[in-house]
């Protein structure tokens, strides 16, 4: 009963917003990942993106004048990871704050040398536990498979992966497992790959991911999620077991099976 009422109210609010399929297509036209979603999946993603905008509130950071097209693009990027999980996975938070460029958190920051500064460096994104998702529009515009140090980059997917991770025991690189997944396997495989990449980094070998992934298990999961959606072919080649587990978790197969089997 509650779900039917919620859907009815959402349908009314979506209709009231007045966004069209043409507006949505225009907003996401320059994101290559969207070529992967066609037919029924594309229709479902458009509908979910509209519902995301109904459920969430967008706010300006430092007076940034964002547009409807920007909101549509952010909503779509946010919905791609949960397309086959459901929008309810984002129920524990409400607000997206959009800055024009990198933003500086107003809190103390300690550098590696132990010196504490009154404010930290500029950030491209941040996800607060049960709080907002904060994003830099400039960094969203730099999204792509090879835009950050030659590695996959998508700040929206990165921060939303943190939100999914936070659903189970906080941000620790272990989001809630589906019934057909084994938490022990997730832990063992992610730990083994983490250890291998840490060793490669110490020996100055080329990494398949941005080395920011190696700062914590939470960041490892978030950066892996970026690569899974933005550069899945490379991830499947370089980190096949992690790719397999992310296919199970996100319920998606970004590299078509016919291509994967070649």
PDB file of C-alpha atoms in Angstrom:
ATOM      1  CA  UNK A   1       0.000   0.000   0.000  1.00  0.00           C
ATOM      2  CA  UNK A   2       2.771   2.434   0.980  1.00  0.00           C
ATOM      3  CA  UNK A   3       4.764   1.673  -2.186  1.00  0.00           C
ATOM      4  CA  UNK A   4       1.738   2.267  -4.405  1.00  0.00           C
ATOM      5  CA  UNK A   5       1.063   5.587  -2.707  1.00  0.00           C
ATOM      6  CA  UNK A   6       4.702   6.596  -2.999  1.00  0.00           C
ATOM      7  CA  UNK A   7       4.777   5.735  -6.693  1.00  0.00           C
ATOM      8  CA  UNK A   8       1.544   7.652  -7.297  1.00  0.00           C
ATOM      9  CA  UNK A   9       2.930  10.743  -5.566  1.00  0.00           C
ATOM     10  CA  UNK A  10       6.234  10.440  -7.403  1.00  0.00           C
ATOM     11  CA  UNK A  11       4.467  10.097 -10.742  1.00  0.00           C
ATOM     12  CA  UNK A  12       2.583  13.317 -10.022  1.00  0.00           C
ATOM     13  CA  UNK A  13       5.759  15.149  -9.039  1.00  0.00           C
ATOM     14  CA  UNK A  14       7.668  13.851 -12.056  1.00  0.00           C
ATOM     15  CA  UNK A  15       4.871  15.043 -14.312  1.00  0.00           C
ATOM     16  CA  UNK A  16       4.851  18.408 -12.558  1.00  0.00           C
ATOM     17  CA  UNK A  17       8.609  18.842 -13.094  1.00  0.00           C
ATOM     18  CA  UNK A  18       7.889  18.650 -16.803  1.00  0.00           C
ATOM     19  CA  UNK A  19      11.190  17.189 -17.965  1.00  0.00           C
ATOM     20  CA  UNK A  20      11.044  15.514 -21.363  1.00  0.00           C
ATOM     21  CA  UNK A  21      12.939  12.606 -22.868  1.00  0.00           C
ATOM     22  CA  UNK A  22      14.533  15.072 -25.281  1.00  0.00           C
ATOM     23  CA  UNK A  23      15.856  17.233 -22.427  1.00  0.00           C
ATOM     24  CA  UNK A  24      17.274  14.183 -20.724  1.00  0.00           C
ATOM     25  CA  UNK A  25      18.947  12.911 -23.894  1.00  0.00           C
ATOM     26  CA  UNK A  26      20.528  16.317 -24.464  1.00  0.00           C
ATOM     27  CA  UNK A  27      21.838  16.498 -20.905  1.00  0.00           C
ATOM     28  CA  UNK A  28      23.611  13.124 -21.061  1.00  0.00           C
ATOM     29  CA  UNK A  29      24.611  13.163 -24.749  1.00  0.00           C
ATOM     30  CA  UNK A  30      28.309  13.794 -24.050  1.00  0.00           C
ATOM     31  CA  UNK A  31      28.720  10.936 -21.549  1.00  0.00           C
ATOM     32  CA  UNK A  32      30.074   7.902 -23.475  1.00  0.00           C
ATOM     33  CA  UNK A  33      28.910   5.429 -20.819  1.00  0.00           C
ATOM     34  CA  UNK A  34      25.335   6.048 -21.959  1.00  0.00           C
ATOM     35  CA  UNK A  35      26.002   4.223 -25.235  1.00  0.00           C
ATOM     36  CA  UNK A  36      25.921   1.039 -23.159  1.00  0.00           C
ATOM     37  CA  UNK A  37      22.315   1.589 -22.082  1.00  0.00           C
ATOM     38  CA  UNK A  38      19.750   1.140 -24.825  1.00  0.00           C
ATOM     39  CA  UNK A  39      16.154   0.026 -25.187  1.00  0.00           C
ATOM     40  CA  UNK A  40      14.355  -0.897 -21.970  1.00  0.00           C
ATOM     41  CA  UNK A  41      17.434  -0.204 -19.832  1.00  0.00           C
ATOM     42  CA  UNK A  42      17.703   3.328 -21.200  1.00  0.00           C
ATOM     43  CA  UNK A  43      14.012   3.958 -20.557  1.00  0.00           C
ATOM     44  CA  UNK A  44      14.366   2.640 -17.007  1.00  0.00           C
ATOM     45  CA  UNK A  45      17.413   4.816 -16.398  1.00  0.00           C
ATOM     46  CA  UNK A  46      15.601   7.922 -17.634  1.00  0.00           C
ATOM     47  CA  UNK A  47      12.625   7.187 -15.384  1.00  0.00           C
ATOM     48  CA  UNK A  48      14.893   6.535 -12.392  1.00  0.00           C
ATOM     49  CA  UNK A  49      16.775   9.783 -13.041  1.00  0.00           C
ATOM     50  CA  UNK A  50      13.531  11.760 -12.958  1.00  0.00           C
ATOM     51  CA  UNK A  51      12.548  10.029  -9.717  1.00  0.00           C
ATOM     52  CA  UNK A  52      15.981  10.786  -8.253  1.00  0.00           C
ATOM     53  CA  UNK A  53      15.290  14.478  -8.842  1.00  0.00           C
ATOM     54  CA  UNK A  54      11.946  14.113  -7.069  1.00  0.00           C
ATOM     55  CA  UNK A  55      13.469  12.407  -4.038  1.00  0.00           C
ATOM     56  CA  UNK A  56      16.601  14.541  -3.705  1.00  0.00           C
ATOM     57  CA  UNK A  57      17.164  18.249  -3.203  1.00  0.00           C
ATOM     58  CA  UNK A  58      19.851  20.119  -5.121  1.00  0.00           C
ATOM     59  CA  UNK A  59      21.569  23.026  -3.378  1.00  0.00           C
ATOM     60  CA  UNK A  60      24.116  25.574  -4.554  1.00  0.00           C
ATOM     61  CA  UNK A  61      27.621  25.650  -3.164  1.00  0.00           C
ATOM     62  CA  UNK A  62      29.003  29.211  -2.873  1.00  0.00           C
ATOM     63  CA  UNK A  63      26.196  30.599  -4.996  1.00  0.00           C
ATOM     64  CA  UNK A  64      26.884  28.437  -8.057  1.00  0.00           C
ATOM     65  CA  UNK A  65      24.113  28.843 -10.624  1.00  0.00           C
ATOM     66  CA  UNK A  66      23.421  25.289 -11.737  1.00  0.00           C
ATOM     67  CA  UNK A  67      20.908  24.427 -14.464  1.00  0.00           C
ATOM     68  CA  UNK A  68      18.242  21.778 -15.041  1.00  0.00           C
ATOM     69  CA  UNK A  69      20.552  20.091 -17.548  1.00  0.00           C
ATOM     70  CA  UNK A  70      23.280  19.813 -14.902  1.00  0.00           C
ATOM     71  CA  UNK A  71      20.836  18.244 -12.448  1.00  0.00           C
ATOM     72  CA  UNK A  72      19.675  15.759 -15.080  1.00  0.00           C
ATOM     73  CA  UNK A  73      23.254  14.730 -15.817  1.00  0.00           C
ATOM     74  CA  UNK A  74      24.185  14.330 -12.154  1.00  0.00           C
ATOM     75  CA  UNK A  75      20.990  12.360 -11.507  1.00  0.00           C
ATOM     76  CA  UNK A  76      21.724  10.007 -14.388  1.00  0.00           C
ATOM     77  CA  UNK A  77      25.302   9.385 -13.296  1.00  0.00           C
ATOM     78  CA  UNK A  78      24.029   8.733  -9.781  1.00  0.00           C
ATOM     79  CA  UNK A  79      21.405   6.281 -11.000  1.00  0.00           C
ATOM     80  CA  UNK A  80      23.660   4.172 -13.219  1.00  0.00           C
ATOM     81  CA  UNK A  81      25.158   2.208 -10.275  1.00  0.00           C
ATOM     82  CA  UNK A  82      21.720   1.421  -8.793  1.00  0.00           C
ATOM     83  CA  UNK A  83      19.878   0.805 -12.058  1.00  0.00           C
ATOM     84  CA  UNK A  84      19.381  -2.864 -11.168  1.00  0.00           C
ATOM     85  CA  UNK A  85      19.475  -2.377  -7.391  1.00  0.00           C
ATOM     86  CA  UNK A  86      16.746   0.236  -7.008  1.00  0.00           C
ATOM     87  CA  UNK A  87      16.604   3.875  -5.986  1.00  0.00           C
ATOM     88  CA  UNK A  88      15.746   2.863  -2.412  1.00  0.00           C
ATOM     89  CA  UNK A  89      19.470   2.171  -1.889  1.00  0.00           C
ATOM     90  CA  UNK A  90      19.843   5.961  -1.691  1.00  0.00           C
ATOM     91  CA  UNK A  91      17.049   6.505   0.840  1.00  0.00           C
ATOM     92  CA  UNK A  92      19.266   7.446   3.803  1.00  0.00           C
ATOM     93  CA  UNK A  93      20.282  10.827   2.459  1.00  0.00           C
ATOM     94  CA  UNK A  94      18.550  13.768   0.827  1.00  0.00           C
ATOM     95  CA  UNK A  95      20.770  16.525  -0.581  1.00  0.00           C
ATOM     96  CA  UNK A  96      23.214  17.084  -3.449  1.00  0.00           C
ATOM     97  CA  UNK A  97      25.339  20.223  -3.091  1.00  0.00           C
ATOM     98  CA  UNK A  98      26.854  21.383  -6.367  1.00  0.00           C
ATOM     99  CA  UNK A  99      29.884  23.665  -6.482  1.00  0.00           C
ATOM    100  CA  UNK A 100      31.275  25.233  -9.635  1.00  0.00           C
ATOM    101  CA  UNK A 101      34.811  23.987  -8.949  1.00  0.00           C
ATOM    102  CA  UNK A 102      36.823  22.319  -6.205  1.00  0.00           C
ATOM    103  CA  UNK A 103      35.582  23.213  -2.733  1.00  0.00           C
ATOM    104  CA  UNK A 104      37.518  23.570   0.523  1.00  0.00           C
ATOM    105  CA  UNK A 105      35.969  21.917   3.613  1.00  0.00           C
ATOM    106  CA  UNK A 106      35.833  24.203   6.623  1.00  0.00           C
ATOM    107  CA  UNK A 107      37.527  21.857   9.069  1.00  0.00           C
ATOM    108  CA  UNK A 108      41.068  21.151  10.330  1.00  0.00           C
ATOM    109  CA  UNK A 109      43.343  19.105   8.094  1.00  0.00           C
ATOM    110  CA  UNK A 110      46.465  17.194   9.127  1.00  0.00           C
ATOM    111  CA  UNK A 111      49.157  16.597   6.491  1.00  0.00           C
ATOM    112  CA  UNK A 112      51.383  13.520   6.390  1.00  0.00           C
ATOM    113  CA  UNK A 113      54.148  15.400   8.221  1.00  0.00           C
ATOM    114  CA  UNK A 114      51.827  15.814  11.213  1.00  0.00           C
ATOM    115  CA  UNK A 115      51.165  19.523  10.759  1.00  0.00           C
ATOM    116  CA  UNK A 116      47.555  20.555  11.349  1.00  0.00           C
ATOM    117  CA  UNK A 117      46.083  23.265   9.122  1.00  0.00           C
ATOM    118  CA  UNK A 118      42.861  25.178   9.712  1.00  0.00           C
ATOM    119  CA  UNK A 119      41.478  24.129   6.326  1.00  0.00           C
ATOM    120  CA  UNK A 120      42.214  21.286   3.954  1.00  0.00           C
ATOM    121  CA  UNK A 121      42.950  21.144   0.234  1.00  0.00           C
ATOM    122  CA  UNK A 122      40.296  21.606  -2.447  1.00  0.00           C
ATOM    123  CA  UNK A 123      38.101  18.555  -3.069  1.00  0.00           C
ATOM    124  CA  UNK A 124      36.209  17.349  -6.132  1.00  0.00           C
ATOM    125  CA  UNK A 125      33.613  15.465  -4.100  1.00  0.00           C
ATOM    126  CA  UNK A 126      32.617  14.285  -0.665  1.00  0.00           C
ATOM    127  CA  UNK A 127      29.942  12.014   0.793  1.00  0.00           C
ATOM    128  CA  UNK A 128      28.823  12.464   4.403  1.00  0.00           C
ATOM    129  CA  UNK A 129      27.417   9.596   6.425  1.00  0.00           C
ATOM    130  CA  UNK A 130      23.626  10.151   6.411  1.00  0.00           C
ATOM    131  CA  UNK A 131      24.411  13.631   5.078  1.00  0.00           C
ATOM    132  CA  UNK A 132      24.758  15.312   1.691  1.00  0.00           C
ATOM    133  CA  UNK A 133      26.763  14.410  -1.366  1.00  0.00           C
ATOM    134  CA  UNK A 134      28.971  17.346  -2.376  1.00  0.00           C
ATOM    135  CA  UNK A 135      30.244  17.618  -5.958  1.00  0.00           C
ATOM    136  CA  UNK A 136      32.342  19.882  -8.144  1.00  0.00           C
ATOM    137  CA  UNK A 137      30.730  20.564 -11.518  1.00  0.00           C
ATOM    138  CA  UNK A 138      34.133  21.156 -13.111  1.00  0.00           C
ATOM    139  CA  UNK A 139      35.225  17.667 -12.068  1.00  0.00           C
ATOM    140  CA  UNK A 140      31.981  16.203 -13.373  1.00  0.00           C
ATOM    141  CA  UNK A 141      32.782  17.797 -16.734  1.00  0.00           C
ATOM    142  CA  UNK A 142      36.166  16.041 -16.690  1.00  0.00           C
ATOM    143  CA  UNK A 143      34.542  12.627 -16.338  1.00  0.00           C
ATOM    144  CA  UNK A 144      35.866   9.937 -18.629  1.00  0.00           C
ATOM    145  CA  UNK A 145      37.758   6.687 -19.012  1.00  0.00           C
ATOM    146  CA  UNK A 146      41.207   8.300 -19.216  1.00  0.00           C
ATOM    147  CA  UNK A 147      41.031  11.787 -17.769  1.00  0.00           C
ATOM    148  CA  UNK A 148      42.712  11.605 -14.340  1.00  0.00           C
ATOM    149  CA  UNK A 149      46.354  10.532 -14.581  1.00  0.00           C
ATOM    150  CA  UNK A 150      45.314   8.328 -17.488  1.00  0.00           C
ATOM    151  CA  UNK A 151      42.822   6.431 -15.325  1.00  0.00           C
ATOM    152  CA  UNK A 152      39.030   6.195 -15.125  1.00  0.00           C
ATOM    153  CA  UNK A 153      37.355   9.133 -13.435  1.00  0.00           C
ATOM    154  CA  UNK A 154      33.773   9.850 -12.393  1.00  0.00           C
ATOM    155  CA  UNK A 155      33.339  11.844  -9.194  1.00  0.00           C
ATOM    156  CA  UNK A 156      29.576  11.218  -9.082  1.00  0.00           C
ATOM    157  CA  UNK A 157      29.946   7.440  -9.219  1.00  0.00           C
ATOM    158  CA  UNK A 158      32.832   7.664  -6.752  1.00  0.00           C
ATOM    159  CA  UNK A 159      30.832   9.525  -4.116  1.00  0.00           C
ATOM    160  CA  UNK A 160      27.689   7.457  -4.656  1.00  0.00           C
ATOM    161  CA  UNK A 161      29.778   4.300  -4.221  1.00  0.00           C
ATOM    162  CA  UNK A 162      30.733   5.679  -0.802  1.00  0.00           C
ATOM    163  CA  UNK A 163      27.029   6.078  -0.037  1.00  0.00           C
ATOM    164  CA  UNK A 164      26.412   2.427  -0.922  1.00  0.00           C
ATOM    165  CA  UNK A 165      29.438   1.387   1.132  1.00  0.00           C
ATOM    166  CA  UNK A 166      28.105   3.302   4.141  1.00  0.00           C
ATOM    167  CA  UNK A 167      24.962   1.160   4.240  1.00  0.00           C
ATOM    168  CA  UNK A 168      26.866  -1.598   6.040  1.00  0.00           C
ATOM    169  CA  UNK A 169      29.095  -0.792   9.013  1.00  0.00           C
ATOM    170  CA  UNK A 170      30.222   2.553   7.603  1.00  0.00           C
ATOM    171  CA  UNK A 171      32.620   3.249   4.737  1.00  0.00           C
ATOM    172  CA  UNK A 172      35.010   0.297   4.840  1.00  0.00           C
ATOM    173  CA  UNK A 173      35.039  -1.085   1.298  1.00  0.00           C
ATOM    174  CA  UNK A 174      32.395  -3.713   2.042  1.00  0.00           C
ATOM    175  CA  UNK A 175      28.874  -2.670   0.991  1.00  0.00           C
ATOM    176  CA  UNK A 176      25.875  -4.892   1.790  1.00  0.00           C
ATOM    177  CA  UNK A 177      26.149  -8.246   0.031  1.00  0.00           C
ATOM    178  CA  UNK A 178      23.288  -9.778  -1.924  1.00  0.00           C
ATOM    179  CA  UNK A 179      22.029 -13.205  -0.728  1.00  0.00           C
ATOM    180  CA  UNK A 180      23.860 -14.980  -3.568  1.00  0.00           C
ATOM    181  CA  UNK A 181      27.201 -13.340  -2.676  1.00  0.00           C
ATOM    182  CA  UNK A 182      29.742 -14.479  -0.082  1.00  0.00           C
ATOM    183  CA  UNK A 183      31.179 -11.729   2.147  1.00  0.00           C
ATOM    184  CA  UNK A 184      34.248 -13.862   2.791  1.00  0.00           C
ATOM    185  CA  UNK A 185      35.010 -14.105  -0.928  1.00  0.00           C
ATOM    186  CA  UNK A 186      34.600 -10.332  -1.301  1.00  0.00           C
ATOM    187  CA  UNK A 187      37.021  -9.715   1.568  1.00  0.00           C
ATOM    188  CA  UNK A 188      39.611 -12.220   0.354  1.00  0.00           C
ATOM    189  CA  UNK A 189      39.649 -11.059  -3.273  1.00  0.00           C
ATOM    190  CA  UNK A 190      39.608  -7.334  -2.557  1.00  0.00           C
ATOM    191  CA  UNK A 191      42.341  -7.780   0.069  1.00  0.00           C
ATOM    192  CA  UNK A 192      44.534  -9.829  -2.271  1.00  0.00           C
ATOM    193  CA  UNK A 193      44.226  -7.307  -5.103  1.00  0.00           C
ATOM    194  CA  UNK A 194      44.774  -4.404  -2.674  1.00  0.00           C
ATOM    195  CA  UNK A 195      47.983  -6.064  -1.413  1.00  0.00           C
ATOM    196  CA  UNK A 196      49.201  -6.718  -4.962  1.00  0.00           C
ATOM    197  CA  UNK A 197      48.604  -3.128  -6.052  1.00  0.00           C
ATOM    198  CA  UNK A 198      50.251  -1.778  -2.899  1.00  0.00           C
ATOM    199  CA  UNK A 199      53.325  -3.829  -3.773  1.00  0.00           C
ATOM    200  CA  UNK A 200      53.223  -2.602  -7.375  1.00  0.00           C
ATOM    201  CA  UNK A 201      52.963   1.003  -6.171  1.00  0.00           C
ATOM    202  CA  UNK A 202      55.947   0.598  -3.833  1.00  0.00           C
ATOM    203  CA  UNK A 203      57.996  -0.747  -6.752  1.00  0.00           C
ATOM    204  CA  UNK A 204      56.845   2.071  -9.088  1.00  0.00           C
ATOM    205  CA  UNK A 205      54.973  -0.255 -11.428  1.00  0.00           C
ATOM    206  CA  UNK A 206      52.098   1.048 -13.554  1.00  0.00           C
ATOM    207  CA  UNK A 207      48.743   0.683 -11.808  1.00  0.00           C
ATOM    208  CA  UNK A 208      45.391  -0.048 -13.511  1.00  0.00           C
ATOM    209  CA  UNK A 209      43.707   2.439 -11.144  1.00  0.00           C
ATOM    210  CA  UNK A 210      44.355   5.912  -9.819  1.00  0.00           C
ATOM    211  CA  UNK A 211      46.702   5.403  -6.857  1.00  0.00           C
ATOM    212  CA  UNK A 212      44.224   7.319  -4.678  1.00  0.00           C
ATOM    213  CA  UNK A 213      42.488   3.930  -4.459  1.00  0.00           C
ATOM    214  CA  UNK A 214      45.284   2.742  -2.180  1.00  0.00           C
ATOM    215  CA  UNK A 215      44.645   5.289   0.575  1.00  0.00           C
ATOM    216  CA  UNK A 216      41.950   3.178   2.290  1.00  0.00           C
ATOM    217  CA  UNK A 217      39.613   0.217   1.645  1.00  0.00           C
ATOM    218  CA  UNK A 218      36.707   2.665   1.250  1.00  0.00           C
ATOM    219  CA  UNK A 219      38.544   4.596  -1.457  1.00  0.00           C
ATOM    220  CA  UNK A 220      39.582   1.342  -3.113  1.00  0.00           C
ATOM    221  CA  UNK A 221      35.948   0.311  -3.517  1.00  0.00           C
ATOM    222  CA  UNK A 222      34.936   3.782  -4.758  1.00  0.00           C
ATOM    223  CA  UNK A 223      37.757   4.025  -7.319  1.00  0.00           C
ATOM    224  CA  UNK A 224      37.108   0.445  -8.464  1.00  0.00           C
ATOM    225  CA  UNK A 225      33.470   1.426  -8.993  1.00  0.00           C
ATOM    226  CA  UNK A 226      34.553   4.358 -11.169  1.00  0.00           C
ATOM    227  CA  UNK A 227      36.690   2.017 -13.275  1.00  0.00           C
ATOM    228  CA  UNK A 228      33.929  -0.605 -13.449  1.00  0.00           C
ATOM    229  CA  UNK A 229      31.576   1.812 -15.181  1.00  0.00           C
ATOM    230  CA  UNK A 230      33.990   4.095 -17.016  1.00  0.00           C
ATOM    231  CA  UNK A 231      36.659   1.607 -18.178  1.00  0.00           C
ATOM    232  CA  UNK A 232      35.242  -1.899 -17.688  1.00  0.00           C
ATOM    233  CA  UNK A 233      37.295  -3.543 -20.440  1.00  0.00           C
ATOM    234  CA  UNK A 234      40.527  -2.499 -18.759  1.00  0.00           C
ATOM    235  CA  UNK A 235      39.270  -3.541 -15.335  1.00  0.00           C
ATOM    236  CA  UNK A 236      38.207  -6.947 -16.606  1.00  0.00           C
ATOM    237  CA  UNK A 237      41.655  -7.432 -18.145  1.00  0.00           C
ATOM    238  CA  UNK A 238      43.741  -6.160 -15.224  1.00  0.00           C
ATOM    239  CA  UNK A 239      41.539  -7.084 -12.240  1.00  0.00           C
ATOM    240  CA  UNK A 240      39.232  -9.889 -13.436  1.00  0.00           C
ATOM    241  CA  UNK A 241      38.177 -11.150  -9.993  1.00  0.00           C
ATOM    242  CA  UNK A 242      37.297  -7.673  -8.749  1.00  0.00           C
ATOM    243  CA  UNK A 243      35.403  -7.073 -11.991  1.00  0.00           C
ATOM    244  CA  UNK A 244      33.455 -10.308 -11.455  1.00  0.00           C
ATOM    245  CA  UNK A 245      32.462  -9.351  -7.920  1.00  0.00           C
ATOM    246  CA  UNK A 246      31.379  -5.875  -9.000  1.00  0.00           C
ATOM    247  CA  UNK A 247      29.228  -7.461 -11.724  1.00  0.00           C
ATOM    248  CA  UNK A 248      27.537  -9.464  -8.980  1.00  0.00           C
ATOM    249  CA  UNK A 249      27.136  -6.491  -6.671  1.00  0.00           C
ATOM    250  CA  UNK A 250      25.889  -3.937  -9.208  1.00  0.00           C
ATOM    251  CA  UNK A 251      23.885  -6.582 -11.120  1.00  0.00           C
ATOM    252  CA  UNK A 252      25.390  -5.311 -14.367  1.00  0.00           C
ATOM    253  CA  UNK A 253      27.714  -6.678 -17.045  1.00  0.00           C
ATOM    254  CA  UNK A 254      29.346  -3.610 -18.643  1.00  0.00           C
ATOM    255  CA  UNK A 255      31.536  -5.755 -20.905  1.00  0.00           C
ATOM    256  CA  UNK A 256      29.092  -7.820 -23.011  1.00  0.00           C
ATOM    257  CA  UNK A 257      29.560 -11.538 -22.519  1.00  0.00           C
ATOM    258  CA  UNK A 258      30.226 -12.058 -26.243  1.00  0.00           C
ATOM    259  CA  UNK A 259      33.144  -9.604 -26.050  1.00  0.00           C
ATOM    260  CA  UNK A 260      34.337 -10.895 -22.695  1.00  0.00           C
ATOM    261  CA  UNK A 261      34.606 -14.389 -24.104  1.00  0.00           C
ATOM    262  CA  UNK A 262      36.782 -13.364 -27.039  1.00  0.00           C
TER     263      UNK A 262
END
